[in-house]
Coordinates of C-alpha atoms (C1' of nucleotides) in Angstrom, one line a residue:
Chain L
M661 CA 0.0 0.0 0.0
S662 CA 2.0 2.9 -1.2
D663 CA 0.4 4.4 -4.3
E664 CA -3.0 3.9 -3.0
A665 CA -2.2 5.9 0.1
S666 CA -3.3 9.1 -1.7
F667 CA -6.5 7.4 -2.9
L668 CA -7.3 6.4 0.6
A669 CA -6.6 9.8 2.0
G670 CA -7.2 9.3 5.6
Y671 CA -7.9 5.6 5.2
D672 CA -7.1 3.5 8.2
P673 CA -6.6 -0.1 7.3
G674 CA -8.1 -1.1 10.6
D675 CA -11.4 0.4 9.5
Y676 CA -11.8 -1.9 6.6
P677 CA -11.7 -5.7 6.9
S678 CA -9.8 -7.4 4.1
I679 CA -12.3 -8.8 1.7
A680 CA -11.9 -11.9 -0.5
V681 CA -13.3 -11.9 -4.0
T682 CA -14.7 -15.1 -5.5
V683 CA -16.8 -16.2 -8.4
D684 CA -19.6 -18.7 -8.2
V685 CA -21.3 -20.1 -11.3
V686 CA -24.8 -21.2 -11.8
A687 CA -24.3 -23.5 -14.8
L688 CA -27.5 -24.7 -16.5
T689 CA -28.1 -27.3 -19.1
I690 CA -30.9 -29.6 -20.2
R691 CA -30.6 -33.3 -19.7
D692 CA -33.4 -35.7 -20.7
G693 CA -35.9 -32.8 -20.8
A694 CA -35.0 -31.6 -17.3
L695 CA -33.3 -28.3 -16.4
C696 CA -30.1 -29.2 -14.5
V697 CA -27.5 -27.2 -12.5
L698 CA -23.9 -28.1 -11.9
L699 CA -23.1 -28.7 -8.3
V700 CA -20.0 -29.8 -6.4
E701 CA -19.7 -31.8 -3.3
R702 CA -17.9 -29.9 -0.5
G703 CA -15.1 -31.8 1.2
E704 CA -14.1 -29.1 3.6
Q705 CA -15.4 -27.1 6.4
P706 CA -17.8 -25.4 6.6
F707 CA -20.8 -27.1 5.1
T708 CA -18.9 -30.4 4.7
G709 CA -20.9 -32.8 2.7
H710 CA -23.2 -30.2 1.5
R711 CA -23.5 -29.4 -2.2
A712 CA -22.5 -26.0 -3.5
L713 CA -22.2 -24.1 -6.7
P714 CA -18.8 -24.4 -8.4
G715 CA -16.6 -21.4 -7.7
G716 CA -13.4 -20.1 -6.3
F717 CA -11.0 -17.2 -5.9
V718 CA -10.4 -14.6 -8.5
R719 CA -6.8 -14.5 -9.7
E720 CA -5.0 -12.1 -12.0
E721 CA -7.7 -12.4 -14.6
T722 CA -10.9 -10.8 -15.5
L723 CA -14.0 -11.8 -13.6
D724 CA -15.4 -13.5 -16.8
E725 CA -12.2 -15.4 -17.1
A726 CA -12.3 -16.5 -13.5
A727 CA -15.9 -17.9 -14.0
L728 CA -14.9 -19.7 -17.2
R729 CA -11.9 -21.2 -15.5
E730 CA -13.8 -22.4 -12.6
L731 CA -16.4 -23.9 -14.9
A732 CA -13.7 -25.6 -17.0
E733 CA -12.1 -27.1 -13.9
E734 CA -15.3 -28.9 -13.1
T735 CA -16.4 -29.9 -16.6
D736 CA -14.7 -30.0 -20.0
V737 CA -12.3 -27.2 -20.8
R738 CA -13.0 -27.3 -24.5
L739 CA -16.7 -27.1 -24.2
A740 CA -16.5 -24.5 -21.5
G741 CA -14.5 -22.1 -23.6
D742 CA -16.3 -22.9 -26.8
R743 CA -20.0 -23.1 -26.7
V744 CA -20.9 -21.8 -23.2
H745 CA -22.9 -18.6 -22.9
L746 CA -21.7 -16.7 -19.8
E747 CA -23.1 -13.7 -18.2
Q748 CA -22.9 -12.0 -14.8
L749 CA -25.8 -12.6 -12.5
R750 CA -25.3 -10.5 -9.4
T751 CA -22.8 -10.0 -6.6
Y752 CA -23.4 -11.3 -3.1
G753 CA -21.5 -9.7 -0.3
N754 CA -23.4 -9.7 2.9
P755 CA -21.2 -9.9 5.9
G756 CA -21.6 -13.3 7.4
R757 CA -22.5 -15.2 4.2
D758 CA -19.3 -17.1 4.7
P759 CA -18.7 -17.8 8.4
R760 CA -14.9 -17.6 8.1
M761 CA -14.3 -14.2 6.6
R762 CA -15.8 -11.5 4.5
V763 CA -16.2 -12.9 1.0
V764 CA -17.7 -11.0 -1.9
S765 CA -18.8 -13.4 -4.6
V766 CA -19.6 -12.4 -8.1
A767 CA -22.2 -14.9 -9.3
Y768 CA -22.4 -15.9 -13.0
L769 CA -25.0 -17.6 -15.1
A770 CA -23.7 -20.1 -17.7
F771 CA -25.8 -21.9 -20.3
A772 CA -24.7 -24.9 -22.3
P773 CA -26.1 -27.4 -24.6
H774 CA -26.3 -31.0 -23.3
L775 CA -22.9 -31.6 -21.9
P776 CA -21.2 -34.9 -21.2
E777 CA -21.2 -36.0 -17.6
A778 CA -19.2 -33.6 -15.5
T779 CA -15.8 -34.8 -14.5
A780 CA -14.1 -34.3 -11.3
G781 CA -12.1 -31.1 -11.4
S782 CA -8.4 -30.8 -10.9
D783 CA -8.7 -30.7 -7.2
A784 CA -10.9 -33.8 -7.3
A785 CA -14.1 -32.2 -6.1
R786 CA -17.0 -34.3 -7.2
A787 CA -19.2 -32.4 -9.6
Y788 CA -22.5 -33.5 -11.2
W789 CA -25.6 -32.2 -12.9
V790 CA -28.7 -32.1 -10.7
P791 CA -32.3 -31.3 -11.8
V792 CA -32.9 -27.9 -10.4
E793 CA -35.9 -29.0 -8.4
D794 CA -33.6 -31.4 -6.5
A795 CA -31.0 -28.7 -5.8
K796 CA -31.8 -27.7 -2.2
D797 CA -29.9 -27.1 1.0
L798 CA -26.8 -25.8 -0.8
A799 CA -23.9 -24.4 1.1
F800 CA -23.6 -20.7 2.0
D801 CA -26.3 -18.5 0.3
H802 CA -26.2 -20.7 -2.8
D803 CA -29.9 -21.6 -2.6
Q804 CA -30.6 -17.9 -3.1
I805 CA -28.1 -17.5 -5.8
L806 CA -29.5 -20.5 -7.7
A807 CA -33.1 -19.2 -7.3
E808 CA -32.2 -15.8 -8.7
G809 CA -30.2 -17.4 -11.5
L810 CA -33.3 -19.5 -12.5
E811 CA -35.5 -16.5 -12.3
R812 CA -33.1 -14.6 -14.6
A813 CA -32.9 -17.5 -17.0
R814 CA -36.7 -17.8 -17.2
D815 CA -37.0 -14.1 -17.9
K816 CA -34.3 -13.9 -20.5
L817 CA -35.9 -16.7 -22.4
E818 CA -38.7 -14.3 -23.1
Y819 CA -36.9 -11.5 -24.7
T820 CA -33.5 -12.9 -25.9
P821 CA -32.5 -15.8 -28.0
L822 CA -31.0 -17.5 -25.0
A823 CA -32.8 -20.7 -25.7
T824 CA -30.5 -21.3 -28.6
A825 CA -27.6 -21.6 -26.1
F826 CA -29.2 -24.9 -24.8
V827 CA -29.3 -26.6 -28.2
G828 CA -26.7 -27.6 -30.8
T829 CA -25.7 -25.4 -33.7
E830 CA -28.5 -27.0 -35.7
F831 CA -31.8 -27.6 -34.2
T832 CA -35.5 -28.1 -34.9
I833 CA -38.3 -25.8 -33.8
S834 CA -39.5 -28.6 -31.6
E835 CA -36.1 -28.9 -29.8
L836 CA -36.3 -25.2 -29.1
R837 CA -39.9 -25.5 -27.8
Q838 CA -38.7 -28.2 -25.5
V839 CA -36.1 -25.9 -24.1
Y840 CA -38.7 -23.4 -23.3
A841 CA -40.9 -26.1 -21.8
S842 CA -38.1 -27.4 -19.6
V843 CA -37.0 -24.0 -18.3
W844 CA -40.5 -22.7 -17.8
G845 CA -41.9 -25.9 -16.6
E846 CA -45.0 -25.8 -18.8
E847 CA -46.0 -27.0 -22.2
L848 CA -46.4 -24.6 -25.1
H849 CA -48.9 -24.7 -28.0
A850 CA -46.8 -26.2 -30.8
G851 CA -48.5 -24.4 -33.6
N852 CA -48.4 -21.0 -32.1
F853 CA -44.8 -21.4 -30.9
H854 CA -43.8 -22.4 -34.4
R855 CA -45.5 -19.3 -35.9
K856 CA -43.9 -17.0 -33.3
V857 CA -40.4 -18.2 -33.6
L858 CA -40.4 -17.9 -37.3
S859 CA -42.0 -14.5 -37.2
V860 CA -39.3 -12.9 -34.9
P861 CA -36.7 -11.4 -37.1
G862 CA -33.2 -12.8 -36.5
F863 CA -34.2 -15.4 -34.0
V864 CA -33.5 -18.5 -36.2
E865 CA -32.6 -18.9 -39.8
S866 CA -33.2 -21.9 -42.0
T867 CA -30.4 -24.2 -42.9
G868 CA -32.4 -25.7 -45.8
E869 CA -31.7 -29.1 -44.3
T870 CA -34.1 -31.6 -42.7
A871 CA -33.6 -33.8 -39.7
S872 CA -32.3 -37.2 -40.5
R873 CA -35.3 -38.9 -38.9
G874 CA -38.7 -38.0 -37.5
G875 CA -39.6 -37.7 -33.9
E876 CA -38.9 -40.4 -31.4
R877 CA -42.5 -41.5 -31.3
G878 CA -43.4 -40.7 -34.9
G879 CA -44.0 -37.7 -37.0
P880 CA -42.4 -36.2 -40.1
R881 CA -38.8 -35.1 -40.3
A882 CA -38.5 -31.5 -39.1
K883 CA -36.7 -28.7 -40.8
L884 CA -33.4 -27.6 -39.3
Y885 CA -32.5 -24.1 -38.2
R886 CA -29.5 -22.3 -36.6
A887 CA -29.4 -19.3 -34.4
G888 CA -29.9 -16.0 -36.1
D889 CA -28.2 -12.7 -35.4
A890 CA -30.8 -11.1 -33.1
R891 CA -29.8 -10.2 -29.6
L892 CA -33.3 -9.3 -28.5
L893 CA -36.5 -10.9 -29.5
H894 CA -39.1 -8.5 -30.9
P895 CA -41.8 -9.3 -30.4
A896 CA -41.0 -11.3 -27.3
L897 CA -42.1 -14.8 -26.5
L898 CA -44.1 -14.2 -23.4
R899 CA -44.7 -17.1 -21.1
P900 CA -48.4 -18.1 -20.7
T901 CA -48.6 -17.9 -16.9
R902 CA -47.7 -14.4 -16.0
E903 CA -50.3 -13.2 -13.6
D904 CA -48.5 -14.6 -10.6
R905 CA -45.3 -12.9 -11.5
V906 CA -46.8 -9.5 -11.9
R907 CA -47.3 -8.5 -8.3
Chain Q
M1052 CA -9.4 -24.0 -6.0
S1053 CA -13.0 -25.0 -6.4
D1054 CA -14.6 -23.1 -3.6
E1055 CA -14.0 -20.8 -0.7
A1056 CA -13.0 -23.5 1.6
S1057 CA -9.6 -23.7 0.0
F1058 CA -8.9 -20.3 1.3
L1059 CA -8.0 -21.5 4.7
A1060 CA -6.8 -24.9 3.7
G1061 CA -3.6 -24.4 1.8
Y1062 CA -4.1 -20.9 0.6
D1063 CA -0.9 -19.1 -0.1
P1064 CA -1.4 -15.3 0.1
G1065 CA 1.3 -14.8 -2.5
D1066 CA -0.7 -16.6 -5.1
Y1067 CA -3.5 -14.1 -5.1
P1068 CA -3.1 -10.3 -5.3
S1069 CA -5.1 -8.5 -2.6
I1070 CA -8.3 -7.1 -4.0
A1071 CA -10.1 -4.0 -2.9
V1072 CA -13.9 -3.9 -3.1
T1073 CA -15.7 -0.7 -3.8
V1074 CA -19.2 0.4 -4.8
D1075 CA -19.9 3.0 -7.5
V1076 CA -23.4 4.5 -7.9
V1077 CA -25.1 5.6 -11.1
A1078 CA -27.7 7.9 -9.5
L1079 CA -30.3 9.2 -11.9
T1080 CA -32.9 11.8 -11.5
I1081 CA -34.9 14.1 -13.8
R1082 CA -34.3 17.8 -13.6
D1083 CA -36.1 20.2 -15.9
G1084 CA -37.1 17.4 -18.2
A1085 CA -33.5 16.2 -18.6
L1086 CA -32.2 12.9 -17.3
C1087 CA -29.3 13.7 -15.0
V1088 CA -26.6 11.7 -13.3
L1089 CA -24.7 12.5 -10.1
L1090 CA -21.0 13.1 -10.6
V1091 CA -18.2 14.0 -8.2
E1092 CA -15.1 16.0 -9.0
R1093 CA -11.9 14.0 -8.3
G1094 CA -9.4 15.9 -6.2
E1095 CA -6.8 13.1 -6.0
Q1096 CA -4.6 11.0 -8.3
P1097 CA -5.3 9.4 -10.6
F1098 CA -7.8 11.3 -12.9
T1099 CA -7.4 14.5 -10.9
G1100 CA -9.9 17.0 -12.1
H1101 CA -11.9 14.4 -14.0
R1102 CA -15.4 13.6 -12.9
A1103 CA -16.4 10.2 -11.6
L1104 CA -19.3 8.3 -10.3
P1105 CA -19.7 8.6 -6.5
G1106 CA -18.4 5.6 -4.7
G1107 CA -16.0 4.2 -2.2
F1108 CA -14.7 1.3 -0.2
V1109 CA -17.1 -1.3 1.3
R1110 CA -16.9 -1.4 5.1
E1111 CA -18.5 -3.8 7.5
E1112 CA -21.9 -3.5 5.9
T1113 CA -23.9 -5.0 3.1
L1114 CA -23.1 -3.9 -0.4
D1115 CA -26.5 -2.2 -0.6
E1116 CA -25.8 -0.3 2.6
A1117 CA -22.4 0.7 1.2
A1118 CA -24.1 2.1 -1.9
L1119 CA -26.7 4.0 0.1
R1120 CA -24.0 5.4 2.4
E1121 CA -21.9 6.7 -0.5
L1122 CA -25.0 8.2 -2.0
A1123 CA -26.0 9.8 1.2
E1124 CA -22.5 11.3 1.7
E1125 CA -22.9 13.1 -1.6
T1126 CA -26.5 14.3 -1.4
D1127 CA -29.1 14.3 1.3
V1128 CA -29.2 11.5 3.9
R1129 CA -32.9 11.6 4.5
L1130 CA -33.8 11.5 0.9
A1131 CA -31.3 8.8 0.1
G1132 CA -32.6 6.5 2.7
D1133 CA -36.2 7.3 2.1
R1134 CA -37.3 7.5 -1.5
V1135 CA -34.4 6.2 -3.5
H1136 CA -34.9 3.0 -5.5
L1137 CA -31.6 1.1 -5.5
E1138 CA -30.5 -1.9 -7.4
Q1139 CA -27.3 -3.6 -8.4
L1140 CA -26.1 -3.0 -11.9
R1141 CA -23.1 -5.1 -12.5
T1142 CA -19.6 -5.7 -11.0
Y1143 CA -16.5 -4.5 -12.8
G1144 CA -13.3 -6.1 -12.0
N1145 CA -10.9 -6.1 -14.9
P1146 CA -7.3 -6.0 -13.8
G1147 CA -6.0 -2.5 -14.7
R1148 CA -9.3 -0.7 -14.4
D1149 CA -7.6 1.2 -11.6
P1150 CA -4.0 1.9 -12.3
R1151 CA -2.9 1.6 -8.7
M1152 CA -4.2 -1.8 -7.6
R1153 CA -6.7 -4.5 -8.2
V1154 CA -10.2 -3.0 -7.5
V1155 CA -13.4 -4.9 -7.9
S1156 CA -16.3 -2.4 -8.0
V1157 CA -19.9 -3.4 -7.5
A1158 CA -21.9 -0.8 -9.5
Y1159 CA -25.4 0.2 -8.4
L1160 CA -28.2 2.0 -10.1
A1161 CA -30.2 4.5 -8.0
F1162 CA -33.4 6.3 -9.1
A1163 CA -34.8 9.3 -7.3
P1164 CA -37.4 11.9 -7.8
H1165 CA -36.3 15.5 -8.4
L1166 CA -33.7 16.1 -5.7
P1167 CA -32.4 19.3 -4.3
E1168 CA -29.0 20.4 -5.5
A1169 CA -26.4 17.9 -4.4
T1170 CA -24.3 19.1 -1.4
A1171 CA -20.6 18.5 -1.0
G1172 CA -20.2 15.3 0.9
S1173 CA -18.5 14.8 4.2
D1174 CA -15.2 14.4 2.5
A1175 CA -15.7 17.7 0.7
A1176 CA -15.9 16.3 -2.8
R1177 CA -17.8 18.5 -5.1
A1178 CA -20.9 16.7 -6.4
Y1179 CA -23.5 17.8 -8.9
W1180 CA -26.2 16.6 -11.3
V1181 CA -25.1 16.5 -14.9
P1182 CA -27.4 15.8 -17.9
V1183 CA -26.4 12.4 -19.1
E1184 CA -25.5 13.5 -22.6
D1185 CA -22.9 15.9 -21.0
A1186 CA -21.4 13.2 -18.8
K1187 CA -18.3 12.1 -20.8
D1188 CA -14.7 11.5 -20.1
L1189 CA -15.3 10.1 -16.7
A1190 CA -12.5 8.6 -14.6
F1191 CA -11.7 4.9 -14.6
D1192 CA -14.2 2.8 -16.6
H1193 CA -17.1 5.0 -15.4
D1194 CA -18.1 5.9 -19.0
Q1195 CA -18.8 2.3 -19.6
I1196 CA -20.6 1.8 -16.2
L1197 CA -22.8 4.9 -16.9
A1198 CA -23.6 3.6 -20.4
E1199 CA -24.7 0.2 -19.1
G1200 CA -26.7 1.9 -16.3
L1201 CA -28.6 4.0 -18.8
E1202 CA -29.3 1.0 -21.0
R1203 CA -30.6 -0.9 -18.0
A1204 CA -32.8 2.0 -16.9
R1205 CA -34.2 2.4 -20.4
D1206 CA -35.0 -1.3 -20.5
K1207 CA -36.5 -1.5 -17.1
L1208 CA -38.9 1.4 -17.9
E1209 CA -40.5 -0.9 -20.3
Y1210 CA -41.4 -3.8 -18.1
T1211 CA -41.3 -2.5 -14.5
P1212 CA -43.0 0.5 -12.7
L1213 CA -39.5 2.1 -12.4
A1214 CA -40.8 5.4 -13.8
T1215 CA -42.7 5.9 -10.6
A1216 CA -39.4 6.2 -8.7
F1217 CA -38.7 9.4 -10.6
V1218 CA -41.9 11.2 -9.6
G1219 CA -43.4 12.1 -6.2
T1220 CA -45.8 9.9 -4.3
E1221 CA -48.7 11.6 -6.2
F1222 CA -48.4 12.3 -9.9
T1223 CA -50.3 12.8 -13.1
I1224 CA -50.2 10.6 -16.1
S1225 CA -48.5 13.4 -17.9
E1226 CA -45.7 13.6 -15.4
L1227 CA -45.2 9.9 -15.9
R1228 CA -45.1 10.3 -19.6
Q1229 CA -42.5 13.0 -19.3
V1230 CA -40.3 10.6 -17.3
Y1231 CA -40.5 8.1 -20.2
A1232 CA -39.8 10.8 -22.7
S1233 CA -36.8 12.1 -20.8
V1234 CA -35.3 8.7 -20.2
W1235 CA -36.0 7.4 -23.7
G1236 CA -35.3 10.6 -25.4
E1237 CA -38.4 10.6 -27.6
E1238 CA -41.9 11.9 -27.3
L1239 CA -44.8 9.5 -26.7
H1240 CA -48.4 9.6 -28.1
A1241 CA -50.3 11.1 -25.1
G1242 CA -53.6 9.4 -25.8
N1243 CA -52.1 5.9 -26.3
F1244 CA -49.8 6.3 -23.3
H1245 CA -52.7 7.2 -21.1
R1246 CA -54.7 4.2 -22.2
K1247 CA -51.8 1.9 -21.7
V1248 CA -50.8 3.0 -18.3
L1249 CA -54.4 2.7 -17.0
S1250 CA -54.8 -0.7 -18.6
V1251 CA -51.8 -2.3 -16.9
P1252 CA -53.0 -3.9 -13.7
G1253 CA -51.3 -2.5 -10.6
F1254 CA -49.1 0.2 -12.4
V1255 CA -51.0 3.2 -10.9
E1256 CA -54.0 3.6 -8.8
S1257 CA -56.2 6.7 -8.6
T1258 CA -56.1 8.9 -5.6
G1259 CA -59.5 10.4 -6.5
E1260 CA -57.8 13.8 -6.3
T1261 CA -57.1 16.3 -9.0
A1262 CA -54.1 18.5 -9.5
S1263 CA -54.4 21.9 -8.0
R1264 CA -53.9 23.6 -11.3
G1265 CA -53.7 22.9 -15.0
G1266 CA -50.5 22.5 -17.1
E1267 CA -47.9 25.3 -17.2
R1268 CA -49.1 26.4 -20.6
G1269 CA -52.8 25.7 -20.2
G1270 CA -55.0 22.7 -20.2
P1271 CA -57.4 21.1 -17.7
R1272 CA -56.4 19.9 -14.2
A1273 CA -55.2 16.3 -14.4
K1274 CA -56.2 13.5 -12.2
L1275 CA -53.7 12.3 -9.6
Y1276 CA -52.4 8.8 -9.2
R1277 CA -50.0 6.9 -6.9
A1278 CA -47.8 3.9 -7.7
G1279 CA -49.7 0.6 -7.6
D1280 CA -48.4 -2.7 -6.3
A1281 CA -47.3 -4.3 -9.6
R1282 CA -43.6 -5.3 -9.8
L1283 CA -43.8 -6.1 -13.4
L1284 CA -45.8 -4.4 -16.1
H1285 CA -48.0 -6.7 -18.2
P1286 CA -48.5 -5.9 -20.9
A1287 CA -45.2 -3.9 -21.1
L1288 CA -44.9 -0.4 -22.4
L1289 CA -42.6 -1.0 -25.3
R1290 CA -40.6 1.9 -26.6
P1291 CA -41.5 3.0 -30.1
T1292 CA -38.0 2.7 -31.7
R1293 CA -36.9 -0.8 -31.2
E1294 CA -35.5 -2.0 -34.5
D1295 CA -32.0 -0.7 -33.8
R1296 CA -31.8 -2.5 -30.5
V1297 CA -32.8 -5.8 -31.8
R1298 CA -29.6 -6.9 -33.6
Chain P
dC1104 C1' -62.0 37.5 -23.9
dT1105 C1' -59.2 35.1 -27.0
dT1106 C1' -55.7 32.0 -28.2
dG1107 C1' -53.5 28.0 -27.7
dT1108 C1' -52.2 24.1 -24.5
dC1109 C1' -53.2 19.9 -22.7
dC1110 C1' -56.1 16.1 -20.4
dT1111 C1' -59.0 12.6 -21.5
dT1112 C1' -61.9 9.7 -24.2
dC1113 C1' -63.1 7.8 -28.8
dT1114 C1' -62.6 5.7 -33.3
dC1115 C1' -60.6 2.7 -36.7
dA1116 C1' -57.7 -0.1 -39.3
dA1117 C1' -53.7 -3.1 -38.8
dC1118 C1' -51.6 -6.4 -36.3
dT1119 C1' -50.9 -10.1 -32.7
dT1120 C1' -52.6 -13.7 -29.8
dG1121 C1' -54.5 -18.2 -28.1
dA1122 C1' -57.2 -22.1 -29.3
dG1123 C1' -58.5 -25.3 -32.4
dT1124 C1' -58.4 -28.0 -37.0
dA1125 C1' -56.3 -30.6 -40.7
dG1126 C1' -53.2 -33.0 -43.9
dA1127 C1' -49.0 -35.1 -44.6
dT1128 C1' -45.3 -37.8 -42.7
dC1129 C1' -43.0 -40.7 -39.8
dT1130 C1' -41.9 -44.5 -35.8
dC1131 C1' -43.1 -48.3 -33.4
dG1132 C1' -45.0 -52.6 -32.3
dA1133 C1' -48.4 -56.2 -33.5
Chain N
dT516 C1' -46.4 -55.5 -43.6
dC517 C1' -49.8 -52.6 -41.7
dG518 C1' -52.3 -49.9 -38.4
dA519 C1' -52.2 -46.8 -34.5
dG520 C1' -50.6 -42.9 -32.8
dA521 C1' -47.4 -39.0 -32.6
dT522 C1' -45.5 -35.0 -34.7
dC523 C1' -44.5 -31.1 -38.1
dT524 C1' -46.4 -27.5 -40.4
dA525 C1' -49.9 -24.6 -42.1
dC526 C1' -54.5 -22.7 -41.6
dT527 C1' -58.6 -20.4 -39.6
dC528 C1' -61.1 -17.5 -36.6
dA529 C1' -62.4 -14.7 -32.7
dA530 C1' -60.6 -11.8 -29.2
dG531 C1' -57.5 -8.6 -27.8
dT532 C1' -53.7 -4.9 -28.6
dT533 C1' -51.5 -1.4 -31.1
dG534 C1' -50.5 3.2 -33.4
dA535 C1' -52.4 7.3 -35.4
dG536 C1' -55.6 10.6 -35.4
dA537 C1' -59.7 13.4 -33.9
dA538 C1' -62.7 15.7 -30.6
dG539 C1' -64.6 17.8 -26.5
dG540 C1' -63.7 20.4 -22.5
dA541 C1' -60.9 22.7 -19.0
dC542 C1' -57.5 25.8 -18.1
dA543 C1' -53.3 29.5 -18.3
dA544 C1' -51.5 33.5 -20.2
dG545 C1' -51.7 37.7 -22.3

DNA sequence: CTTGTCCTTCTCAACTTGAGTAGATCTCGA
DNA sequence: TCGAGATCTACTCAAGTTGAGAAGGACAAG
């Protein structure tokens, strides 16, 4: 602390507890039609044996890089750097959220298409995908972080092309509809969904190709699409059940 | 390092640079029909003489409390604690954003009805309201933070009752429309705006009262309303010019 | 008193939405 | 091999929403 002395003009180190900065990642994917979140098993105190969101200390790197790194350490590096959509969620810094010291955690949301089974990270923490409805009693304030991450994801599905981050580079309208259904937890009218997706400029663009086979239980081969260049959906795809969310 | 527990178990302080945590506040209000942001004049290195967003180090308090405290130190304590709407914007932590040391800053957005002229804070920094289009060349990465704060505010006006945070507890539909016009920078069709605001459940509720006088340049006395209990607007008030924002 | 402003309510055509229907195409199992 | 059932895609239609404009009154300023 030499240069910063002027910045702190009158700053007494004793007044300000040292603060650790971490990132925590709410990584979401869809497996077998269920929205799942990546959790790690804690081996250390506190919350030993509890599950937690993957995360760790920020090093000499940007916050985004720290989040990607933590994610890569728990899953597959190549995938994490490649196809994952990453965005900041919110920062949690209440005193006492970590019983040992003051920790300010920058939480991230990550969305990925169906990933292979998570592999243990370099430090041998056990990591696995868990359906979000089974992800309870997490360590620290991670229940709250997860809840806010899910809320954000459900909202962003309405007015951004986020759903395309959950499917491969080529997909059918039905696959996209199943993403919405999984994240929102409710079925959508197939005909109307089809009409809306195709009417939003830049949401999807046709590849001209057709799926190699029909649906699992029958039906014609669907046309294939890829993500368009829109960053906002206009008009938005509003979820059917909104009344509860309004007040 | 997969989670915070590693901090005590085997953490080598030399591996991780110490990180300072600050809050910066993008405080917005409307003065004379112009959207204004609160800026302070920097007296110290670096960026001496430049303007910056109000902010400072986080103490033994929540992040929200830190933001409110910094705001109160620059303006009026009572107002700041009372009628200000406060929400987290994003956290900025790129190495090098502060030339002296690693600083992670949690940025906040604050919205307030017309406030009295800002007063110099306890640390005698000069603070004043500046029309947002005149707020350029700010210190650090504050230009970017301000830009993202404005974008967020413009978006939230569409689907939340945020506009009511810029007016008093009782207001006319026209006052509300002028808030939208100031923040979005474009005029709105008065008749359609009126119809939409009244048709959104929970956006505003009538007080039964009428303004004490007509408009400044004539016109009948308008009915008075107060904010309703809605937290989301449905249907939303979409801004007219959207095409540019979509891609 | 006159002029012009502005609040509030209507009207209307264009568009969007939800719900349902229908034909064609495909998978699966008998 | 064939039939039953599922699915993709395109329509239809009524109900609701939107943007643009017009109109009637109420009011301030000169």
